[in-house]
mmCIF file of C-alpha atoms in Angstrom:
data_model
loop_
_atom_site.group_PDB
_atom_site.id
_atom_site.type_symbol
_atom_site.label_atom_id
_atom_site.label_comp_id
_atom_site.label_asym_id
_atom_site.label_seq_id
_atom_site.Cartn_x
_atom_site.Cartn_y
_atom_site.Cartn_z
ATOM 1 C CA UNK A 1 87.589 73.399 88.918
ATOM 2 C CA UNK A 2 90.115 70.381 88.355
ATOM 3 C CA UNK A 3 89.236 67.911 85.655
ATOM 4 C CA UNK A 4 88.161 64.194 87.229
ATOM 5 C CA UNK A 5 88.671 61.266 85.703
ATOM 6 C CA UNK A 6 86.299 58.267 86.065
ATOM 7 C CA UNK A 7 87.843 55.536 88.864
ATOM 8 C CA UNK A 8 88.817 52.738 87.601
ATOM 9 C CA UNK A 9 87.353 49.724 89.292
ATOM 10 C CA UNK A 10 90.194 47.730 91.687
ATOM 11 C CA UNK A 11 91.313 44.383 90.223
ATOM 12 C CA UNK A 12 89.770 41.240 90.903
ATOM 13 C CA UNK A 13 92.002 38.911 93.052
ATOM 14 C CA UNK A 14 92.706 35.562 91.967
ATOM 15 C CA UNK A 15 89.740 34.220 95.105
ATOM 16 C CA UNK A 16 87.203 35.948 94.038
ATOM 17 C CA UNK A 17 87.722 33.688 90.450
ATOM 18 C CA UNK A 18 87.292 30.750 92.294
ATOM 19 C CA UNK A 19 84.714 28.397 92.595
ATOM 20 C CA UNK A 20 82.682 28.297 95.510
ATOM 21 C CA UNK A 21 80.587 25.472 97.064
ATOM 22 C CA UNK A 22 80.806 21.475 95.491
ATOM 23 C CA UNK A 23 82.515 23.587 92.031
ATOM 24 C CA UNK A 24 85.103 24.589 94.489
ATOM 25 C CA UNK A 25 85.853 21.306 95.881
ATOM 26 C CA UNK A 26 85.814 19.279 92.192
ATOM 27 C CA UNK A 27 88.773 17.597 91.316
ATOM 28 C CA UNK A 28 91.541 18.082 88.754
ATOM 29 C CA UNK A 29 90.982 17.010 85.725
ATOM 30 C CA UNK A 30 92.094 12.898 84.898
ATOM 31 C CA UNK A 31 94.965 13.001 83.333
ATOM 32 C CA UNK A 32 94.516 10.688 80.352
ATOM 33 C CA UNK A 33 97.558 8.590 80.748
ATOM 34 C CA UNK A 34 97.915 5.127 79.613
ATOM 35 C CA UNK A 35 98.918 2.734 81.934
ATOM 36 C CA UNK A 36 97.912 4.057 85.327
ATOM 37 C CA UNK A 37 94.940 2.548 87.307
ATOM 38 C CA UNK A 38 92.131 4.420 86.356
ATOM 39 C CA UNK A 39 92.851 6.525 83.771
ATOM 40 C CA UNK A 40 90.358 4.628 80.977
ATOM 41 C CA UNK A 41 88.039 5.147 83.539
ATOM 42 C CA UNK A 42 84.906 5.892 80.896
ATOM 43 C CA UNK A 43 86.527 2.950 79.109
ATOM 44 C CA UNK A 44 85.891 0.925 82.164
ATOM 45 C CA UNK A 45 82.202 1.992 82.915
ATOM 46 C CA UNK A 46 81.493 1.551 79.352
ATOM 47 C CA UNK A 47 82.864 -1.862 79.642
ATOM 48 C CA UNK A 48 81.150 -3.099 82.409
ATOM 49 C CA UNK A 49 77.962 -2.053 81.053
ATOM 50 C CA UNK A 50 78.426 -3.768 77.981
ATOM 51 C CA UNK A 51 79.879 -7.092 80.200
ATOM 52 C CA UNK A 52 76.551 -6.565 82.568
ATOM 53 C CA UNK A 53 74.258 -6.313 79.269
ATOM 54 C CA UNK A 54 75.940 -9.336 77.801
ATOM 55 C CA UNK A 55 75.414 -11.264 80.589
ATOM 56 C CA UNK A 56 72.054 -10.026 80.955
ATOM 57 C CA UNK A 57 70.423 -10.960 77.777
ATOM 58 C CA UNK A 58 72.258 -14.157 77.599
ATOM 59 C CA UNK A 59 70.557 -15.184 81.581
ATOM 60 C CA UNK A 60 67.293 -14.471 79.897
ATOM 61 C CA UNK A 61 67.477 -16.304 77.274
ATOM 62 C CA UNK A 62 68.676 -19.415 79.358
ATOM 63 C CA UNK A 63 66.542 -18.965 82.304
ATOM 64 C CA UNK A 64 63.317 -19.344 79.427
ATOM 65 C CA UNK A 65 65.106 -22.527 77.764
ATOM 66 C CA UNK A 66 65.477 -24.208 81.306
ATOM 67 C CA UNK A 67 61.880 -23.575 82.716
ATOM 68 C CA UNK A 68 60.738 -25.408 79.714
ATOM 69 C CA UNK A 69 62.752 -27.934 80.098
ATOM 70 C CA UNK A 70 62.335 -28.009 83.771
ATOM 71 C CA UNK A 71 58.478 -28.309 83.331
ATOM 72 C CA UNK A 72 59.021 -31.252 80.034
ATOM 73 C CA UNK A 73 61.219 -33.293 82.208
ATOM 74 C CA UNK A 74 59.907 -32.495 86.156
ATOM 75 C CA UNK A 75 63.678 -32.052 86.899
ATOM 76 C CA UNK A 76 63.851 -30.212 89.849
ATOM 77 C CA UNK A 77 67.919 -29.096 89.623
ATOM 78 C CA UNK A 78 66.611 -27.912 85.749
ATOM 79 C CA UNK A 79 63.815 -25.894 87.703
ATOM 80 C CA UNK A 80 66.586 -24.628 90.157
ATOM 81 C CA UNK A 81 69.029 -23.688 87.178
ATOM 82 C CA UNK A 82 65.904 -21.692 85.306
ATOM 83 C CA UNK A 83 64.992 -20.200 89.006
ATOM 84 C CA UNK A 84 69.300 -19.367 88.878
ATOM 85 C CA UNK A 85 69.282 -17.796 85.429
ATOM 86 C CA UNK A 86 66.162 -15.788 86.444
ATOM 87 C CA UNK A 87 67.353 -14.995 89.679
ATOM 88 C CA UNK A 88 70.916 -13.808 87.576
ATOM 89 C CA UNK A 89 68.578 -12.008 85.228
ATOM 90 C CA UNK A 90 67.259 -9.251 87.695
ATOM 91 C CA UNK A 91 70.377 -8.971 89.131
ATOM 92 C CA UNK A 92 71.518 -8.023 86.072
ATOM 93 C CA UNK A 93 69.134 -5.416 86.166
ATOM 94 C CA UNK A 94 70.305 -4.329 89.540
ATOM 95 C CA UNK A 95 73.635 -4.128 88.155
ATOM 96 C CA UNK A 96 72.804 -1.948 85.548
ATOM 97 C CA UNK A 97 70.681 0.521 87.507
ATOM 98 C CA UNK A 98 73.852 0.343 89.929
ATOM 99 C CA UNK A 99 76.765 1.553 86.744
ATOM 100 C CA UNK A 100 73.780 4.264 85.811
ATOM 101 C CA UNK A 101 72.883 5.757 89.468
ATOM 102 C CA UNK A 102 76.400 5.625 90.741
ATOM 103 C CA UNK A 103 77.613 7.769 87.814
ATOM 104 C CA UNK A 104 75.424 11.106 88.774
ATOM 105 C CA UNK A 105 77.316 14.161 89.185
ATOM 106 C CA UNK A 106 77.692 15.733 92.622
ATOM 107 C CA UNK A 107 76.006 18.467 93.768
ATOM 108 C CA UNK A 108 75.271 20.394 97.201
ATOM 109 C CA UNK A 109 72.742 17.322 99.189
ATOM 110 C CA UNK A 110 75.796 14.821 97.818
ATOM 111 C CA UNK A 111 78.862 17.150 97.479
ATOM 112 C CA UNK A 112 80.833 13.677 97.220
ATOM 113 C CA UNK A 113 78.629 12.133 94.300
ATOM 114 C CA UNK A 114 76.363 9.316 93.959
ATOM 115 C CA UNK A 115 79.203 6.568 93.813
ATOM 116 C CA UNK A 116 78.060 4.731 96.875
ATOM 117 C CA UNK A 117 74.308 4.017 95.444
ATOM 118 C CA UNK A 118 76.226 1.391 93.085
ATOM 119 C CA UNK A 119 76.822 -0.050 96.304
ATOM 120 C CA UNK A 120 73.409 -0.198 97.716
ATOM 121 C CA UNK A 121 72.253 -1.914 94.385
ATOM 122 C CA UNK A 122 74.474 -4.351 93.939
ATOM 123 C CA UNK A 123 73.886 -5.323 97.731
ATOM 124 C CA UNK A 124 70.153 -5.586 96.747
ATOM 125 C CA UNK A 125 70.913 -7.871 93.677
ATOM 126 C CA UNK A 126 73.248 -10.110 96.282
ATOM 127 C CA UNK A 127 70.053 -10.319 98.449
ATOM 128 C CA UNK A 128 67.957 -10.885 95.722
ATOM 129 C CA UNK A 129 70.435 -13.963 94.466
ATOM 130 C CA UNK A 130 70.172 -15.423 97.900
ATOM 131 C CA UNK A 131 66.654 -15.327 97.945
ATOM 132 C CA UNK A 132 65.548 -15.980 94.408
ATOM 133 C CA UNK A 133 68.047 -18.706 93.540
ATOM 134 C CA UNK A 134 69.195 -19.822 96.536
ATOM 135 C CA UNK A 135 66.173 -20.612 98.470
ATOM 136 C CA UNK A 136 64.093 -21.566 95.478
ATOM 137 C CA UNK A 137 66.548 -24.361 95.162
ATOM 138 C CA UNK A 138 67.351 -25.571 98.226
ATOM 139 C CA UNK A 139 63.616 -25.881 98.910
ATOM 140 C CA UNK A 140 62.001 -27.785 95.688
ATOM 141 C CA UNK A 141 65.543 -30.042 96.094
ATOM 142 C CA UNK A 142 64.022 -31.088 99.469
ATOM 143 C CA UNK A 143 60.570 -31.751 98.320
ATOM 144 C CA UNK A 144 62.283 -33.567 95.236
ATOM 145 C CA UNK A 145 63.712 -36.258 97.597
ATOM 146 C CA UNK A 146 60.665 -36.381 99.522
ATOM 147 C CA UNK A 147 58.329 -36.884 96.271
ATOM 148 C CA UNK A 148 60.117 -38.503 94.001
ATOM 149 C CA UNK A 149 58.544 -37.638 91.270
ATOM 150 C CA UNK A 150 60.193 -37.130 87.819
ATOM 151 C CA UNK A 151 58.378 -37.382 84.276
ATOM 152 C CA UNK A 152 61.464 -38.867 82.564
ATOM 153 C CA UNK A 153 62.363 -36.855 79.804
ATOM 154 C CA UNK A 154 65.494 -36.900 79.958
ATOM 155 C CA UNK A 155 67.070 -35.714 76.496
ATOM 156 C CA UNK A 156 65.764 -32.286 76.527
ATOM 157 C CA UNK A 157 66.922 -31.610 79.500
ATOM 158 C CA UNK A 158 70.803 -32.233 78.460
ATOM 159 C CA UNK A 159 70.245 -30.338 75.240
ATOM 160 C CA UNK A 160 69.389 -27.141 77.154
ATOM 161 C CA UNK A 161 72.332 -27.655 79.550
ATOM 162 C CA UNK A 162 74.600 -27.614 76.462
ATOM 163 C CA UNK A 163 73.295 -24.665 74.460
ATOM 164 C CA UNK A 164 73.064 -23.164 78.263
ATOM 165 C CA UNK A 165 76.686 -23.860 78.986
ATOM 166 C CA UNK A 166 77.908 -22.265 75.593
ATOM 167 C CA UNK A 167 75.900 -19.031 76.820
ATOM 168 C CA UNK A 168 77.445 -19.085 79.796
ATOM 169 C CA UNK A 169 80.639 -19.590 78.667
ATOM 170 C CA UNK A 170 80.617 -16.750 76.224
ATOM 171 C CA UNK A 171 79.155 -14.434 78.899
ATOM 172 C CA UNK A 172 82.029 -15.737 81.706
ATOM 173 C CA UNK A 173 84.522 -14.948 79.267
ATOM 174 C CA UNK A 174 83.879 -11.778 78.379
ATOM 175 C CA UNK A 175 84.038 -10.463 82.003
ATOM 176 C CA UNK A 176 86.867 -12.935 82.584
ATOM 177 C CA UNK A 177 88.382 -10.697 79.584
ATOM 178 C CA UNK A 178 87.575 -7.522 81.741
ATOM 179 C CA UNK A 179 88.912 -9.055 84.538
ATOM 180 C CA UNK A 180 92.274 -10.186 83.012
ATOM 181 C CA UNK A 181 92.834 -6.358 81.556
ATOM 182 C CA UNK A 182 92.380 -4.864 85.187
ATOM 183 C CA UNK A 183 94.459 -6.994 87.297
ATOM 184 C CA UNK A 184 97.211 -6.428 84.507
ATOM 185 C CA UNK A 185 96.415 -2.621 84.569
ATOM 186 C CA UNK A 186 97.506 -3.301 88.551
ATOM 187 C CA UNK A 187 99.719 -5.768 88.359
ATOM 188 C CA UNK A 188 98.205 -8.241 90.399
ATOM 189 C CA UNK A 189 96.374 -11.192 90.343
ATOM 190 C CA UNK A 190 93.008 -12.167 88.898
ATOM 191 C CA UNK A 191 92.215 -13.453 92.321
ATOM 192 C CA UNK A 192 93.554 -10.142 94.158
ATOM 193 C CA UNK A 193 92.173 -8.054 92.312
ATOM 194 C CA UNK A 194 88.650 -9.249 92.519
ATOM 195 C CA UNK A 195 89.247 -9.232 96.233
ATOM 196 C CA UNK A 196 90.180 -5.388 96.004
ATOM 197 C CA UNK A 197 88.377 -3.789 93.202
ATOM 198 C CA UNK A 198 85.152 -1.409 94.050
ATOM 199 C CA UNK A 199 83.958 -2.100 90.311
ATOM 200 C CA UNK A 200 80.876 -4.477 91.824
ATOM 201 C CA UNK A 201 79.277 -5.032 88.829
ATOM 202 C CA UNK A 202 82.547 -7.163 87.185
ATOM 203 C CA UNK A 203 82.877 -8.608 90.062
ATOM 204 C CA UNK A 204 79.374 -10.165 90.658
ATOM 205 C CA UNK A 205 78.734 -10.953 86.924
ATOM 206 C CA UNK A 206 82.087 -12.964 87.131
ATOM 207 C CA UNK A 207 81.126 -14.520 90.125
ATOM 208 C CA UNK A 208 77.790 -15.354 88.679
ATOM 209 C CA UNK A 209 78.930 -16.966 85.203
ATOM 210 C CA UNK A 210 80.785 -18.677 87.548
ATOM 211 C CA UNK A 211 78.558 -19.994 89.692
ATOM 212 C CA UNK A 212 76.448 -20.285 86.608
ATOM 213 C CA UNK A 213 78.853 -23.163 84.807
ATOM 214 C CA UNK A 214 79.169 -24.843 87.712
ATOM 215 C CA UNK A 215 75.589 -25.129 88.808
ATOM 216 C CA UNK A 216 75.047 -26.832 85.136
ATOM 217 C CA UNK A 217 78.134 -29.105 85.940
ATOM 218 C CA UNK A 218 75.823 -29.979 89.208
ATOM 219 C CA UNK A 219 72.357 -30.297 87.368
ATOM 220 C CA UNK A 220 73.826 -32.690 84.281
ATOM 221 C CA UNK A 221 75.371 -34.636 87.214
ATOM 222 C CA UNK A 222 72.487 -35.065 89.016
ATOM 223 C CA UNK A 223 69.990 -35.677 86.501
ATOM 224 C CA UNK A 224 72.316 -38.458 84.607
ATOM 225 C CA UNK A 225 72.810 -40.243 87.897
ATOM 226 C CA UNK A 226 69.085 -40.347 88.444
ATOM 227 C CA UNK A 227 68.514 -41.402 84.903
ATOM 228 C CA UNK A 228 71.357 -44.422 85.943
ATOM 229 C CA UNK A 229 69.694 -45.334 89.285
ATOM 230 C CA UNK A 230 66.095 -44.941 88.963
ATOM 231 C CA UNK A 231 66.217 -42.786 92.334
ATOM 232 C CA UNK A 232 65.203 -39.161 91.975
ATOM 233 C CA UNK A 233 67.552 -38.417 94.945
ATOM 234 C CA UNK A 234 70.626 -37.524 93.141
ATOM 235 C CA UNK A 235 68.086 -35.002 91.364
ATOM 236 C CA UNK A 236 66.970 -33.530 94.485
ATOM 237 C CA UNK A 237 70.903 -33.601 95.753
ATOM 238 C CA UNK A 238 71.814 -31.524 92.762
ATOM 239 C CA UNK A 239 68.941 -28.782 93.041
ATOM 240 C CA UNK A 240 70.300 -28.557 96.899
ATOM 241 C CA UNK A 241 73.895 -28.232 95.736
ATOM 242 C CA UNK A 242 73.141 -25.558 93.293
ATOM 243 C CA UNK A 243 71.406 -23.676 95.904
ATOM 244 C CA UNK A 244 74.144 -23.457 98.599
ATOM 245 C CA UNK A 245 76.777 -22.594 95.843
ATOM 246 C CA UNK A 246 74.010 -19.119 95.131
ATOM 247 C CA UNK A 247 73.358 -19.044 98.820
ATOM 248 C CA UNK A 248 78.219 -18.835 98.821
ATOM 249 C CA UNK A 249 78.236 -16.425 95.818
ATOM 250 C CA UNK A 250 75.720 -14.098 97.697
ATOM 251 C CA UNK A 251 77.010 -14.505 100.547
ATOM 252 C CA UNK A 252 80.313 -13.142 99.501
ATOM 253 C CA UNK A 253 79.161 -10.090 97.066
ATOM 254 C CA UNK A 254 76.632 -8.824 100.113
ATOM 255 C CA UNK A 255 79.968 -9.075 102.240
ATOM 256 C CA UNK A 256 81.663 -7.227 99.823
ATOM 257 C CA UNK A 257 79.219 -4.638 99.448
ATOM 258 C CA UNK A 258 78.437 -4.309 102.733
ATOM 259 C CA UNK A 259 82.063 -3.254 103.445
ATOM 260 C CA UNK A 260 82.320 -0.883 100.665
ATOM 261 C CA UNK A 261 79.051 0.622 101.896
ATOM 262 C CA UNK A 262 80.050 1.109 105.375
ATOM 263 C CA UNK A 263 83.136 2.903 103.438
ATOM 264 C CA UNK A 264 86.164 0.995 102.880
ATOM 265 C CA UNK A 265 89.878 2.136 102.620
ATOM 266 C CA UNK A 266 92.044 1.528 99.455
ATOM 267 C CA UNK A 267 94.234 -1.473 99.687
ATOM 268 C CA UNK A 268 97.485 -1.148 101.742
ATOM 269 C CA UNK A 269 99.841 -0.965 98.868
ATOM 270 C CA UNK A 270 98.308 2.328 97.533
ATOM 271 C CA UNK A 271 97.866 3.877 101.128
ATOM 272 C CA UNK A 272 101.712 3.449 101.365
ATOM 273 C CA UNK A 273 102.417 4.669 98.013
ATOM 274 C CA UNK A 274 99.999 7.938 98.959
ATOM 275 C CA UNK A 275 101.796 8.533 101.920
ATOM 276 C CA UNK A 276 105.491 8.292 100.607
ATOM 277 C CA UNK A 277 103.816 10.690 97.451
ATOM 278 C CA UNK A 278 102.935 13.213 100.285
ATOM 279 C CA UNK A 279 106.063 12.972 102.452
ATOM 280 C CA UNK A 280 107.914 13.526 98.935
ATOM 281 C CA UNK A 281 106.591 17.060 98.790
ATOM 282 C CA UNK A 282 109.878 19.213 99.550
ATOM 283 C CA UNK A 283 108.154 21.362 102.399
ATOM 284 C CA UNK A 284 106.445 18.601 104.287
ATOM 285 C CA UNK A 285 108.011 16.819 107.008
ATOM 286 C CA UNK A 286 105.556 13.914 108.206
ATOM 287 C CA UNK A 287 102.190 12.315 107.483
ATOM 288 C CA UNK A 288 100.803 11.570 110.742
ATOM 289 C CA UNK A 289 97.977 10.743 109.913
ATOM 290 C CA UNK A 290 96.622 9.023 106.322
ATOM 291 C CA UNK A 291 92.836 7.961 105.872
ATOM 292 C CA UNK A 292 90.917 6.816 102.477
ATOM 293 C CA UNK A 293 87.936 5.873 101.039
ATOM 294 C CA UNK A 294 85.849 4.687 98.528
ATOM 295 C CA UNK A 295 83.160 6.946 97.344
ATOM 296 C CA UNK A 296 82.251 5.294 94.436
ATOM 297 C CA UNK A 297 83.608 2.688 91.498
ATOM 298 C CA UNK A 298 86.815 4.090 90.933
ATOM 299 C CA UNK A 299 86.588 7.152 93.150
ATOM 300 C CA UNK A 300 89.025 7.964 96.338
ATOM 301 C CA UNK A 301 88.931 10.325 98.830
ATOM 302 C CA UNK A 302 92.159 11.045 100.245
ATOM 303 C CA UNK A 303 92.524 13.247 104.135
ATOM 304 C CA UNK A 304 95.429 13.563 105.467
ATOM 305 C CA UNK A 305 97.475 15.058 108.464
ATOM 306 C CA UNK A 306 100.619 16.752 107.124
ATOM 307 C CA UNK A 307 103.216 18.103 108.622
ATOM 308 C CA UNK A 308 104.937 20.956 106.968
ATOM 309 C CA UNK A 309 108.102 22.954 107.832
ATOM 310 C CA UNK A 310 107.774 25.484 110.145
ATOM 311 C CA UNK A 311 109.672 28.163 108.395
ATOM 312 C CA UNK A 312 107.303 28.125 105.733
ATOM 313 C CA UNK A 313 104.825 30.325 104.358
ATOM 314 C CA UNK A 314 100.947 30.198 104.185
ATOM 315 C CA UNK A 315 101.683 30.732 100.004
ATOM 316 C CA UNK A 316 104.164 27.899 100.138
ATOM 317 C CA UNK A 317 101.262 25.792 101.814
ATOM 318 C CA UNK A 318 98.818 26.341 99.647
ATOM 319 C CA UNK A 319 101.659 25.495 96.701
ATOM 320 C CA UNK A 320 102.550 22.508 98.063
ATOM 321 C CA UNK A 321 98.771 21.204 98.460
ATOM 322 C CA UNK A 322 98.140 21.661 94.823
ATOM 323 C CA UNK A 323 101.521 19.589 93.910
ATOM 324 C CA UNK A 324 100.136 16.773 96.327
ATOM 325 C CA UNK A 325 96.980 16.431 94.541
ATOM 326 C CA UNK A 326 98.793 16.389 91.205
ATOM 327 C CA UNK A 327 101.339 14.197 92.145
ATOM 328 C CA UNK A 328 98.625 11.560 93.496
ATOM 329 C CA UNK A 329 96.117 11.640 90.457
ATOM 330 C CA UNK A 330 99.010 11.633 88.351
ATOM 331 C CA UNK A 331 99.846 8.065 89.654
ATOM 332 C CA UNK A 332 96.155 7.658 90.732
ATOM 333 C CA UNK A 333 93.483 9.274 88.586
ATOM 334 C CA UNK A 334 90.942 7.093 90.445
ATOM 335 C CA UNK A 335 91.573 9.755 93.568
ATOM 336 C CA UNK A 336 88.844 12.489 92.747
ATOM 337 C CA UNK A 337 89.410 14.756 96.800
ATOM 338 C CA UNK A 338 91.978 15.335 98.516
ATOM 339 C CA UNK A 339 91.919 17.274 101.761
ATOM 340 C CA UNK A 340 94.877 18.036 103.562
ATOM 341 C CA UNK A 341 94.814 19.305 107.628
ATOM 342 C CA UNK A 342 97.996 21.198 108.915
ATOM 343 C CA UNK A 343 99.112 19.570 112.079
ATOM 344 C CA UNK A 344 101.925 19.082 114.408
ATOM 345 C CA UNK A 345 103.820 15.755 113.730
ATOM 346 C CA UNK A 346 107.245 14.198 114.319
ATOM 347 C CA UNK A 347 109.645 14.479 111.201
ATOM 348 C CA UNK A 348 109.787 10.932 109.693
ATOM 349 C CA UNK A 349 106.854 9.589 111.537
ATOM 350 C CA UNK A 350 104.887 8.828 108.604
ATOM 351 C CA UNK A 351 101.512 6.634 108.540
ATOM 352 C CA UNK A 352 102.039 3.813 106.394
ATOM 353 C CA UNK A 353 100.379 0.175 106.463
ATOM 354 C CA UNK A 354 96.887 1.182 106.436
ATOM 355 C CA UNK A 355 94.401 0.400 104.768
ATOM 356 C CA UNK A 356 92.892 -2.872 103.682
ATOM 357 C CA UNK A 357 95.570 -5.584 103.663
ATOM 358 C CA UNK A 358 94.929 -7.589 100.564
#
């Protein structure tokens, strides 16, 4: 009888290594190179926490030092500043909650993350600003004028606008600081890139500490002009001023959340830098069709129609997919899926100037 030897079992093939479900759709790994738009993106988060926490702490403490004040004087654009600072206080909050919720991993009910729950809260702290602050304001600045009625100490009132305009000031400039470093990290304006980024906490705590100094530019105004005149009115003018200027700086954060929320594209000058990246690949021919989105603070999803050569393989395909996602996280780390559809196009015919034209 003829000797057997034991069967070997048959090789594993490279798929059956392969990740299956959200694993199999994670992205490549950022590559950590200075210099491109995203790629301190931990540096980032953990910067905007610390500019939200900053900004935080130093609201509370203000928002406590006005109240008094506020009450010691019966100034009613003091009351409005300490119902601002409070009002700036639990956005804060908001803010925070948004950098930790938005940072959860994905799994199979979100296979695309949690990034868009930074959105929702920072909408809800926008809508809490126009509330809280806003209408506070506007409404005891009315009854102000109506009344008339101011106790008359005036001097503690100005001290807490200058130890409150110090705060401020250090709190505006450290996210004017965090501001400045991004829009050089993109080369583009302070202004632009406020208009662009998806980072919403930076952008509402700069808008805030903005609105912040101003609004005690507004109350010193209007309390020294009522302390000049004898007429409570310029009081009661100042309170309302302070309120539309929260009921402006909501108004535009909601907008802005609202849009990144409904799911906004990346701005036009990286759609057309994506799309000449994809038409670079050797076997592709066009990019009919381009469309973004962002998931998340610093995450992009990138689907695209490509046309490849027809003489090419399904191996050659799959080859030149993997180069396209390299090739865009290498310029753009902040793109965490790509997904590419083979489809008929017209050599050349590429889809450039999407996106959001900023």
């Amino acid at each position: 009888m003829p000797e057997t030897t034991p069967a070997t079992p048959a090789p594993r093939t490279a798929d059956e290594d392969l990740p299956v479900g959200v694993a199999g759709a994670s992205a490549l790994p950022a590559p950590a190179e200075p210099g491109h738009p995203g790629a301190a993106g931990e540096e980032q988060g953990s910067e905007s926490v610390g500019t939200v926490i900053v900004a935080g702490l130093a609201n509370l403490a203000i928002a406590a030092a006005k109240l008094v004040a506020g009450l010691l004087s019966g100034s009613a654009a003091m009351l409005s500043e300490a119902a601002h600072s409070l009002a700036d206080t639990v956005t804060e909050v908001f803010l925070f909650v948004a950098l930790r919720r938005g940072t959860k991993e994905p799994d199979e009910e979100h296979p695309f993350g949690y990034g868009k729950e930074s959105f929702v809260w920072a909408f809800i702290a926008a809508v809490f600003t126009f509330v809280g602050g806003a209408g506070f304001s506007i409404y005891h600045g009315v009854t102000t004028i109506m009344s008339g009625e101011h106790s008359g100490n005036f001097l503690v009132s100005y001290i807490v606008l200058a130890v409150s305009f110090v705060a401020e000031g250090v709190s505006f400039l450290k996210a004017q600081r965090q501001v400045t470093g991004e829009s050089r990290r993109w080369n583009v304006s302070r202004r632009r890139f406020l208009r662009a980024t998806s980072d919403t906490t930076v952008k509402a705590v700069y808008f805030e500490d903005s609105a912040a100094l101003i609004g005690l530019i507004l109350a010193a105004a209007g309390i020294a002009l009522s302390q000049l005149t004898g007429s409570e009115l310029w009081d009661g003018l100042a309170s309302i001023a302070i309120g539309l200027l929260l009921l402006v700086v909501a108004t535009v954060l909601a907008r802005a959340n609202v849009s990144l929320l409904v799911g906004r594209a990346v701005p036009r000058r990286i759609h057309n830098q994506i799309a000449d990246d994809l038409a670079g690949i050797p076997v592709v021919t066009a990019v009919p069709t381009l469309l973004t989105m962002q998931l998340g603070p610093g995450v992009i999803l990138v689907a695209a129609k490509v046309d490849f050569h027809d003489d090419v393989s399904g191996g050659e395909i799959e080859a030149a997919s993997d180069e396209a996602e390299r090739r865009l996280r290498a310029r753009y780390p902040a793109i965490r899926y790509v997904f590419l559809d083979p489809t008929r196009g017209r050599a050349g015919h590429n889809h450039r100037d999407g996106g959001v034209d900023i």
